[in-house]
């Protein structure tokens, strides 16, 4: 396969994922609700931070349990920076939610990336999760950068490298949808069932509209 052929396939897969996403009614409602919260409560004071942390955690299942502590952390981090200049390192900081004394430290990178994506800048902060990361590493192969200490910074660097490698002009939002849906579909084909319920239903029972999109997503 030539580079040009590979680029066309990836472009088609990204487009197919976008079309599939447009058929997911619940995710449309979820994303629209978060957008409305962002527009109507643009600040990050105590109340705004708490509501936004709760919304991301509930709607995207990011497994943050100490919600008040997380909201205080978000408020403190965002009070120290100029949001328009925030980069991947901001997500790394947001992910370091303090733990109680003696508890094992845990980094909430998926939560932090989704918070930044929806409430700071959709195009400045791509969404990070395990399925998107696996799909990205599959594309990048041995050329992928890796650093467990800076997972989000490496993730965004690999995204930029993929765009360069494949000559992609896709937005982060388009790539987010592709990596997430394709990553979930790959896991589904490998036998995994503990997936997003709405997409699992699509994979099990695709409509006439969705069936060719899944074939394109698979690459055939």
Coordinates of N, CA and C in Angstrom, one line a residue:
X1 N 0.8 -1.2 0.0 CA 0.0 0.0 0.0 C 0.9 1.2 0.0
X2 N 0.6 2.2 -0.9 CA 1.3 3.4 -0.9 C 0.9 4.3 0.2
X3 N 1.7 5.4 0.4 CA 1.4 6.3 1.5 C 0.1 7.0 1.1
X4 N -0.1 7.4 -0.2 CA -1.3 8.1 -0.6 C -2.5 7.2 -0.4
X5 N -2.4 5.9 -0.7 CA -3.5 5.0 -0.4 C -3.9 4.9 1.1
X6 N -2.8 4.8 1.9 CA -3.0 4.8 3.3 C -3.7 6.0 3.8
X7 N -3.3 7.2 3.3 CA -3.9 8.5 3.7 C -5.4 8.5 3.4
X8 N -5.7 8.0 2.2 CA -7.1 8.0 1.8 C -8.0 7.1 2.7
X9 N -7.4 6.0 3.1 CA -8.1 5.0 4.0 C -8.4 5.7 5.3
X10 N -7.3 6.3 5.9 CA -7.5 7.0 7.2 C -8.5 8.1 7.1
X11 N -8.5 8.9 6.0 CA -9.4 10.0 5.8 C -10.8 9.4 5.8
X12 N -11.0 8.3 5.1 CA -12.4 7.7 5.0 C -12.8 7.2 6.3
X13 N -11.9 6.6 7.1 CA -12.2 6.1 8.4 C -12.7 7.2 9.4
X14 N -12.0 8.3 9.3 CA -12.3 9.5 10.1 C -13.7 10.0 9.8
X15 N -14.0 10.1 8.5 CA -15.3 10.5 8.0 C -16.4 9.6 8.4
X16 N -16.1 8.3 8.3 CA -17.1 7.3 8.8 C -17.4 7.4 10.2
X17 N -16.4 7.6 11.1 CA -16.6 7.7 12.5 C -17.4 9.0 12.8
X18 N -17.2 10.1 12.1 CA -18.0 11.2 12.3 C -19.4 11.0 11.9
X19 N -19.7 10.2 10.8 CA -21.0 9.9 10.4 C -21.7 9.0 11.5
X20 N -20.9 8.0 12.0 CA -21.5 7.2 13.0 C -21.8 8.0 14.3
X21 N -20.9 8.9 14.7 CA -21.2 9.7 15.8 C -22.5 10.5 15.7
X22 N -22.8 10.9 14.5 CA -24.0 11.7 14.3 C -25.3 10.9 14.4
X23 N -25.1 9.5 14.4 CA -26.3 8.7 14.6 C -26.5 8.3 16.1
X24 N -25.6 8.7 17.0 CA -25.7 8.4 18.4 C -26.4 9.5 19.2
X25 N -27.7 9.3 19.3 CA -28.6 10.3 19.9 C -28.2 10.7 21.3
X26 N -27.9 9.8 22.1 CA -27.6 10.1 23.5 C -26.3 10.9 23.6
X27 N -25.3 10.6 22.8 CA -24.0 11.3 22.9 C -24.2 12.7 22.3
X28 N -25.1 12.9 21.4 CA -25.4 14.2 20.9 C -26.0 15.1 22.1
X29 N -26.9 14.5 22.8 CA -27.5 15.2 23.9 C -26.5 15.5 25.0
X30 N -25.6 14.5 25.3 CA -24.6 14.7 26.3 C -23.6 15.8 25.9
X31 N -23.1 15.8 24.7 CA -22.2 16.8 24.3 C -22.9 18.2 24.2
X32 N -24.1 18.2 23.8 CA -24.8 19.5 23.8 C -25.1 20.1 25.2
X33 N -25.4 19.2 26.1 CA -25.6 19.6 27.5 C -24.3 20.2 28.1
X34 N -23.2 19.6 27.8 CA -21.9 20.1 28.3 C -21.6 21.5 27.6
X35 N -21.9 21.6 26.4 CA -21.7 22.8 25.7 C -22.5 24.0 26.2
X36 N -23.7 23.6 26.6 CA -24.6 24.6 27.2 C -24.1 25.0 28.6
X37 N -23.6 24.1 29.3 CA -23.1 24.4 30.7 C -21.9 25.3 30.5
X38 N -21.0 25.0 29.5 CA -19.9 25.9 29.3 C -20.3 27.3 28.9
X39 N -21.3 27.4 28.1 CA -21.7 28.8 27.6 C -22.4 29.6 28.7
X40 N -23.2 28.9 29.5 CA -24.0 29.6 30.5 C -23.2 29.8 31.8
X41 N -22.2 29.0 32.1 CA -21.4 29.2 33.3 C -19.9 29.2 32.8
X42 N -19.4 30.3 32.2 CA -18.1 30.3 31.7 C -16.9 30.3 32.7
X43 N -17.2 30.6 34.0 CA -16.2 30.8 34.9 C -15.8 29.5 35.6
X44 N -14.8 29.6 36.6 CA -14.3 28.4 37.3 C -14.2 28.7 38.8
X45 N -15.2 29.5 39.3 CA -15.3 29.7 40.7 C -15.8 28.4 41.4
X46 N -16.0 28.5 42.7 CA -16.3 27.2 43.5 C -17.6 26.5 42.9
X47 N -18.7 27.3 42.7 CA -19.9 26.6 42.2 C -19.7 26.1 40.8
X48 N -19.1 26.9 39.9 CA -18.9 26.5 38.5 C -18.0 25.3 38.4
X49 N -16.9 25.3 39.1 CA -16.0 24.2 39.1 C -16.7 22.9 39.6
X50 N -17.4 23.0 40.7 CA -18.1 21.8 41.2 C -19.1 21.2 40.2
X51 N -20.0 22.1 39.6 CA -20.9 21.6 38.7 C -20.3 21.0 37.4
X52 N -19.2 21.6 37.0 CA -18.5 21.1 35.8 C -17.8 19.7 36.1
X53 N -17.2 19.6 37.2 CA -16.6 18.4 37.6 C -17.6 17.3 37.7
X54 N -18.8 17.6 38.4 CA -19.8 16.6 38.5 C -20.4 16.2 37.2
X55 N -20.6 17.1 36.3 CA -21.1 16.8 35.0 C -20.2 15.9 34.1
X56 N -18.9 16.3 34.1 CA -18.0 15.4 33.3 C -17.9 14.0 33.9
X57 N -17.9 14.0 35.2 CA -17.7 12.7 35.9 C -19.0 11.8 35.7
X58 N -20.2 12.4 35.7 CA -21.4 11.6 35.6 C -21.6 11.2 34.1
X59 N -21.4 12.2 33.2 CA -21.8 11.9 31.8 C -20.7 11.1 31.1
X60 N -19.5 11.2 31.5 CA -18.4 10.5 30.8 C -17.8 9.4 31.7
X61 N -18.3 9.2 32.9 CA -17.9 8.1 33.7 C -16.4 8.0 33.9
X62 N -15.8 9.1 34.5 CA -14.4 9.2 34.7 C -13.9 8.8 36.0
X63 N -14.8 8.2 36.9 CA -14.4 7.6 38.1 C -13.7 8.5 39.1
X64 N -14.1 9.7 39.2 CA -13.7 10.6 40.2 C -14.7 10.5 41.4
X65 N -14.2 10.1 42.6 CA -15.1 9.9 43.7 C -15.1 11.1 44.7
X66 N -14.0 11.7 44.8 CA -13.9 12.9 45.8 C -14.2 14.1 45.0
X67 N -15.5 14.4 44.7 CA -15.9 15.4 43.8 C -15.6 16.8 44.3
X68 N -15.8 17.0 45.6 CA -15.6 18.4 46.1 C -14.0 18.7 46.1
X69 N -13.2 17.7 46.5 CA -11.8 17.8 46.5 C -11.3 18.1 45.0
X70 N -11.9 17.4 44.1 CA -11.5 17.6 42.7 C -11.9 19.0 42.2
X71 N -13.1 19.4 42.6 CA -13.5 20.8 42.2 C -12.6 21.9 42.7
X72 N -12.2 21.7 44.0 CA -11.3 22.7 44.6 C -9.9 22.7 43.9
X73 N -9.5 21.5 43.5 CA -8.2 21.4 42.8 C -8.3 22.1 41.4
X74 N -9.4 21.8 40.7 CA -9.6 22.4 39.4 C -9.6 24.0 39.6
X75 N -10.3 24.4 40.5 CA -10.4 25.9 40.8 C -9.0 26.5 41.1
X76 N -8.3 25.8 41.9 CA -6.9 26.3 42.3 C -6.0 26.3 41.1
X77 N -6.0 25.2 40.3 CA -5.1 25.2 39.1 C -5.4 26.3 38.1
X78 N -6.7 26.4 37.8 CA -7.1 27.3 36.8 C -7.0 28.8 37.2
X79 N -6.9 29.0 38.5 CA -6.8 30.4 39.0 C -5.3 30.9 38.8
X80 N -4.4 30.0 38.5 CA -3.0 30.4 38.4 C -2.5 30.6 37.0
X81 N -3.4 30.3 36.0 CA -2.9 30.4 34.6 C -3.8 31.3 33.7
X82 N -3.2 31.7 32.6 CA -4.0 32.3 31.5 C -4.5 31.2 30.6
X83 N -5.8 31.0 30.6 CA -6.4 29.9 29.9 C -6.1 29.8 28.4
X84 N -6.0 31.0 27.8 CA -5.7 31.0 26.4 C -4.3 30.5 26.0
X85 N -3.5 30.5 27.0 CA -2.1 30.0 26.8 C -1.8 28.6 27.4
X86 N -2.9 28.0 27.9 CA -2.7 26.6 28.5 C -2.5 25.6 27.4
X87 N -1.5 24.7 27.7 CA -1.2 23.6 26.8 C -1.4 22.2 27.4
X88 N -0.8 21.2 26.9 CA -1.0 19.8 27.4 C -0.5 19.7 28.9
X89 N 0.4 20.5 29.3 CA 0.9 20.5 30.7 C -0.3 20.9 31.7
X90 N -1.2 21.7 31.2 CA -2.4 22.1 32.0 C -3.2 20.8 32.4
X91 N -3.4 19.9 31.4 CA -4.2 18.7 31.7 C -3.4 17.8 32.7
X92 N -2.1 17.8 32.5 CA -1.3 17.0 33.5 C -1.5 17.5 34.9
X93 N -1.5 18.9 35.0 CA -1.8 19.5 36.4 C -3.2 19.2 36.9
X94 N -4.2 19.3 36.0 CA -5.5 19.0 36.4 C -5.7 17.6 36.9
X95 N -4.9 16.7 36.3 CA -5.1 15.3 36.5 C -4.6 14.9 37.9
X96 N -3.7 15.7 38.5 CA -3.1 15.4 39.8 C -4.0 15.8 41.0
X97 N -5.2 15.2 41.0 CA -6.1 15.5 42.1 C -5.6 15.0 43.4
X98 N -5.5 15.9 44.5 CA -4.9 15.4 45.7 C -5.6 14.2 46.3
X99 N -4.9 13.4 47.0 CA -5.5 12.2 47.7 C -5.5 12.5 49.2
X100 N -6.2 11.7 49.9 CA -6.2 11.8 51.4 C -4.8 11.3 51.9
X101 N -4.5 11.7 53.1 CA -3.2 11.3 53.6 C -3.0 9.7 53.7
X102 N -1.9 9.3 53.1 CA -1.7 7.8 53.1 C -2.2 7.1 51.9
X103 N -3.1 7.7 51.2 CA -3.7 7.0 50.0 C -2.8 7.0 48.8
X104 N -2.9 6.0 48.0 CA -2.0 5.8 46.9 C -2.4 6.9 45.8
X105 N -1.4 7.7 45.4 CA -1.6 8.7 44.4 C -2.2 8.1 43.1
X106 N -3.1 8.9 42.5 CA -3.7 8.4 41.2 C -3.9 9.6 40.3
X107 N -3.6 9.5 39.0 CA -3.8 10.6 38.1 C -5.0 10.3 37.3
X108 N -5.8 11.4 37.2 CA -7.1 11.3 36.4 C -7.0 12.0 35.1
X109 N -6.2 11.4 34.2 CA -5.9 12.0 32.9 C -7.1 12.1 32.0
X110 N -7.9 11.0 32.0 CA -9.1 11.0 31.1 C -10.0 12.1 31.6
X111 N -10.3 12.2 32.9 CA -11.1 13.2 33.4 C -10.6 14.6 33.1
X112 N -9.3 14.8 33.3 CA -8.7 16.2 33.1 C -8.8 16.6 31.6
X113 N -8.6 15.6 30.7 CA -8.6 16.0 29.3 C -10.0 16.3 28.9
X114 N -11.0 15.6 29.4 CA -12.4 15.9 29.0 C -12.9 17.2 29.6
X115 N -12.4 17.5 30.9 CA -12.8 18.8 31.5 C -12.2 19.9 30.6
X116 N -11.0 19.8 30.2 CA -10.3 20.9 29.4 C -11.0 20.9 28.0
X117 N -11.3 19.8 27.5 CA -11.9 19.8 26.1 C -13.2 20.5 26.1
X118 N -14.1 20.2 27.0 CA -15.4 20.7 27.0 C -15.5 22.1 27.6
X119 N -14.7 22.4 28.6 CA -14.9 23.7 29.3 C -13.8 24.7 29.1
X120 N -12.7 24.3 28.4 CA -11.7 25.3 28.1 C -11.6 25.5 26.6
X121 N -11.3 24.5 25.9 CA -11.1 24.6 24.4 C -11.2 23.2 23.7
X122 N -12.3 23.0 23.0 CA -12.4 21.7 22.3 C -11.2 21.4 21.3
X123 N -10.8 22.5 20.7 CA -9.7 22.3 19.7 C -8.3 22.4 20.3
X124 N -8.2 22.9 21.5 CA -6.9 23.0 22.2 C -6.6 21.7 23.0
X125 N -7.6 21.0 23.4 CA -7.4 19.8 24.2 C -8.1 18.6 23.7
X126 N -7.5 17.7 23.0 CA -8.1 16.5 22.5 C -8.4 15.6 23.7
X127 N -9.5 14.8 23.5 CA -9.9 13.8 24.6 C -8.9 12.6 24.7
X128 N -8.5 12.3 25.9 CA -7.6 11.2 26.1 C -8.5 10.1 26.8
X129 N -8.5 8.9 26.3 CA -8.9 7.7 27.1 C -8.2 6.5 26.6
X130 N -8.4 5.4 27.2 CA -7.6 4.2 26.9 C -7.9 3.7 25.5
X131 N -9.1 3.8 25.0 CA -9.4 3.3 23.7 C -8.7 4.2 22.6
X132 N -8.8 5.5 22.8 CA -8.2 6.4 21.9 C -6.7 6.2 21.9
X133 N -6.1 6.0 23.0 CA -4.7 5.9 23.1 C -4.2 4.6 22.4
X134 N -5.0 3.5 22.6 CA -4.6 2.2 22.0 C -4.7 2.4 20.5
X135 N -5.7 3.0 20.0 CA -5.8 3.2 18.5 C -4.7 4.1 18.0
X136 N -4.4 5.1 18.7 CA -3.3 6.0 18.3 C -2.0 5.2 18.2
X137 N -1.7 4.5 19.2 CA -0.4 3.7 19.2 C -0.4 2.7 18.1
X138 N -1.6 2.1 17.8 CA -1.6 1.1 16.7 C -1.2 1.8 15.4
X139 N -1.7 3.0 15.2 CA -1.4 3.8 14.0 C 0.1 4.2 13.9
X140 N 0.6 4.6 15.1 CA 2.0 5.1 15.1 C 3.1 4.0 15.2
X141 N 2.7 2.8 15.7 CA 3.7 1.7 15.8 C 4.9 2.1 16.6
X142 N 6.0 1.6 16.1 CA 7.3 1.8 16.8 C 7.7 3.3 16.8
X143 N 7.1 4.1 16.0 CA 7.5 5.5 16.0 C 6.8 6.3 17.1
X144 N 5.9 5.7 17.9 CA 5.2 6.4 18.9 C 6.1 6.8 20.0
X145 N 5.9 8.1 20.5 CA 6.6 8.5 21.7 C 5.9 7.9 22.9
X146 N 6.6 7.6 24.0 CA 6.1 7.0 25.2 C 6.8 7.6 26.4
X147 N 6.0 7.9 27.4 CA 6.5 8.4 28.7 C 5.3 8.4 29.7
X148 N 5.3 7.3 30.5 CA 4.3 7.2 31.5 C 4.2 8.3 32.5
X149 N 5.2 9.1 32.6 CA 5.2 10.2 33.6 C 4.4 11.4 33.0
X150 N 4.3 11.5 31.7 CA 3.6 12.6 31.0 C 2.6 12.1 29.9
X151 N 1.6 11.3 30.3 CA 0.8 10.6 29.3 C 0.1 11.5 28.4
X152 N -0.5 12.6 28.9 CA -1.2 13.5 28.0 C -0.3 14.3 27.1
X153 N 0.8 14.8 27.6 CA 1.7 15.5 26.7 C 2.2 14.6 25.5
X154 N 2.5 13.3 25.9 CA 2.9 12.4 24.8 C 1.7 12.1 23.9
X155 N 0.5 11.9 24.4 CA -0.6 11.6 23.6 C -0.8 12.7 22.5
X156 N -0.8 14.0 23.0 CA -1.0 15.1 22.0 C 0.2 15.2 21.0
X157 N 1.4 14.8 21.4 CA 2.5 14.8 20.5 C 2.3 13.7 19.5
X158 N 1.9 12.6 19.9 CA 1.6 11.5 18.9 C 0.5 11.8 18.0
X159 N -0.5 12.5 18.5 CA -1.6 13.0 17.6 C -1.1 13.9 16.5
X160 N -0.2 14.8 16.9 CA 0.3 15.7 15.9 C 1.2 15.0 14.9
X161 N 2.0 14.0 15.4 CA 2.8 13.2 14.5 C 1.9 12.4 13.6
X162 N 0.8 11.8 14.0 CA -0.1 11.1 13.1 C -0.6 12.0 12.0
X163 N -1.0 13.2 12.4 CA -1.5 14.1 11.4 C -0.5 14.4 10.3
X164 N 0.8 14.6 10.8 CA 1.8 14.8 9.8 C 2.1 13.6 9.0
X165 N 2.2 12.5 9.6 CA 2.5 11.2 8.9 C 1.4 10.9 7.8
X166 N 0.2 11.2 8.1 CA -0.9 10.8 7.2 C -1.4 12.0 6.4
X167 N -0.8 13.2 6.6 CA -1.2 14.4 5.9 C -2.7 14.8 6.2
X168 N -3.1 14.6 7.5 CA -4.4 14.8 7.9 C -4.7 16.3 8.2
X169 N -5.8 16.8 7.7 CA -6.3 18.1 8.1 C -7.4 18.1 9.0
X170 N -7.7 17.0 9.6 CA -8.8 16.8 10.5 C -8.6 17.6 11.8
X171 N -9.7 18.1 12.4 CA -9.7 18.8 13.7 C -9.5 17.8 14.8
X172 N -9.1 18.3 15.9 CA -9.0 17.4 17.1 C -10.3 16.7 17.4
X173 N -11.4 17.4 17.2 CA -12.7 16.8 17.5 C -13.0 15.6 16.6
X174 N -12.7 15.8 15.3 CA -12.9 14.7 14.3 C -12.0 13.5 14.7
X175 N -10.7 13.8 15.1 CA -9.8 12.7 15.4 C -10.3 12.1 16.7
X176 N -10.8 12.8 17.7 CA -11.3 12.3 18.9 C -12.4 11.2 18.6
X177 N -13.3 11.6 17.8 CA -14.4 10.7 17.5 C -13.9 9.4 16.8
X178 N -13.0 9.6 15.9 CA -12.5 8.5 15.2 C -11.7 7.5 16.1
X179 N -10.8 8.0 16.9 CA -10.0 7.2 17.7 C -10.8 6.5 18.8
X180 N -11.8 7.2 19.3 CA -12.7 6.6 20.4 C -13.6 5.5 19.8
X181 N -14.3 5.8 18.7 CA -15.2 4.8 18.1 C -14.4 3.6 17.5
X182 N -13.3 3.9 16.8 CA -12.5 2.9 16.2 C -11.9 2.0 17.3
X183 N -11.4 2.7 18.4 CA -10.8 1.9 19.5 C -11.9 1.0 20.1
X184 N -13.1 1.5 20.3 CA -14.1 0.6 20.9 C -14.5 -0.5 20.0
X185 N -14.6 -0.2 18.7 CA -15.0 -1.2 17.7 C -13.9 -2.3 17.7
X186 N -12.6 -1.9 17.7 CA -11.6 -2.9 17.7 C -11.7 -3.8 19.0
X187 N -11.9 -3.2 20.1 CA -12.1 -4.0 21.4 C -13.3 -4.9 21.2
X188 N -14.4 -4.4 20.6 CA -15.6 -5.3 20.4 C -15.3 -6.5 19.6
X189 N -14.5 -6.3 18.5 CA -14.2 -7.4 17.6 C -13.2 -8.4 18.3
X190 N -12.6 -7.9 19.3 CA -11.7 -8.8 20.1 C -12.5 -9.5 21.2
X191 N -13.8 -9.3 21.3 CA -14.6 -10.0 22.3 C -15.0 -9.2 23.5
X192 N -14.5 -8.0 23.6 CA -14.9 -7.2 24.8 C -16.3 -6.7 24.8
X193 N -17.0 -6.8 25.9 CA -18.5 -6.5 25.9 C -18.7 -5.3 26.9
X194 N -17.8 -5.0 27.8 CA -18.0 -3.9 28.7 C -17.6 -2.6 28.1
X195 N -18.5 -2.2 27.2 CA -18.3 -1.0 26.3 C -19.4 0.0 26.5
X196 N -19.3 1.2 26.0 CA -20.4 2.1 26.0 C -21.6 1.5 25.4
X197 N -22.7 1.6 26.2 CA -24.0 0.8 25.8 C -24.5 1.2 24.5
X198 N -24.5 2.5 24.2 CA -25.1 3.0 22.9 C -24.3 2.5 21.7
X199 N -23.0 2.5 21.8 CA -22.2 2.0 20.7 C -22.2 0.4 20.7
X200 N -22.3 -0.2 21.8 CA -22.4 -1.7 21.8 C -23.7 -2.1 21.0
X201 N -24.8 -1.4 21.2 CA -26.0 -1.7 20.5 C -25.8 -1.5 19.0
X202 N -25.1 -0.4 18.6 CA -24.8 -0.2 17.2 C -23.9 -1.4 16.6
X203 N -22.9 -1.8 17.4 CA -22.0 -2.9 16.9 C -22.8 -4.2 16.8
X204 N -23.7 -4.4 17.7 CA -24.5 -5.7 17.7 C -25.6 -5.6 16.6
X205 N -26.2 -4.5 16.5 CA -27.4 -4.4 15.6 C -27.3 -3.1 14.7
X206 N -26.3 -3.0 13.8 CA -26.2 -1.8 13.0 C -27.4 -1.6 12.1
X207 N -27.8 -0.4 11.9 CA -28.8 -0.1 10.9 C -28.3 -0.2 9.5
X208 N -29.2 -0.1 8.6 CA -28.7 -0.1 7.2 C -27.8 1.1 6.9
X209 N -28.0 2.2 7.6 CA -27.1 3.4 7.4 C -25.7 3.1 8.1
X210 N -25.7 2.5 9.2 CA -24.5 2.3 10.0 C -23.6 1.1 9.5
X211 N -24.2 0.1 8.8 CA -23.4 -1.0 8.4 C -22.3 -0.7 7.5
X212 N -22.5 0.1 6.4 CA -21.3 0.4 5.6 C -20.3 1.3 6.3
X213 N -20.7 2.1 7.2 CA -19.8 3.0 8.0 C -18.9 2.1 8.9
X214 N -19.4 1.0 9.4 CA -18.6 0.1 10.2 C -17.6 -0.6 9.4
X215 N -18.0 -1.0 8.1 CA -17.1 -1.6 7.2 C -15.9 -0.7 6.9
X216 N -16.2 0.6 6.6 CA -15.2 1.6 6.3 C -14.3 1.7 7.6
X217 N -14.9 1.8 8.7 CA -14.1 1.9 10.0 C -13.1 0.8 10.1
X218 N -13.6 -0.4 9.7 CA -12.7 -1.6 9.8 C -11.6 -1.6 8.8
X219 N -11.8 -0.8 7.7 CA -10.8 -0.7 6.7 C -11.0 -1.6 5.5
X220 N -12.3 -2.1 5.4 CA -12.5 -2.9 4.2 C -13.9 -2.5 3.6

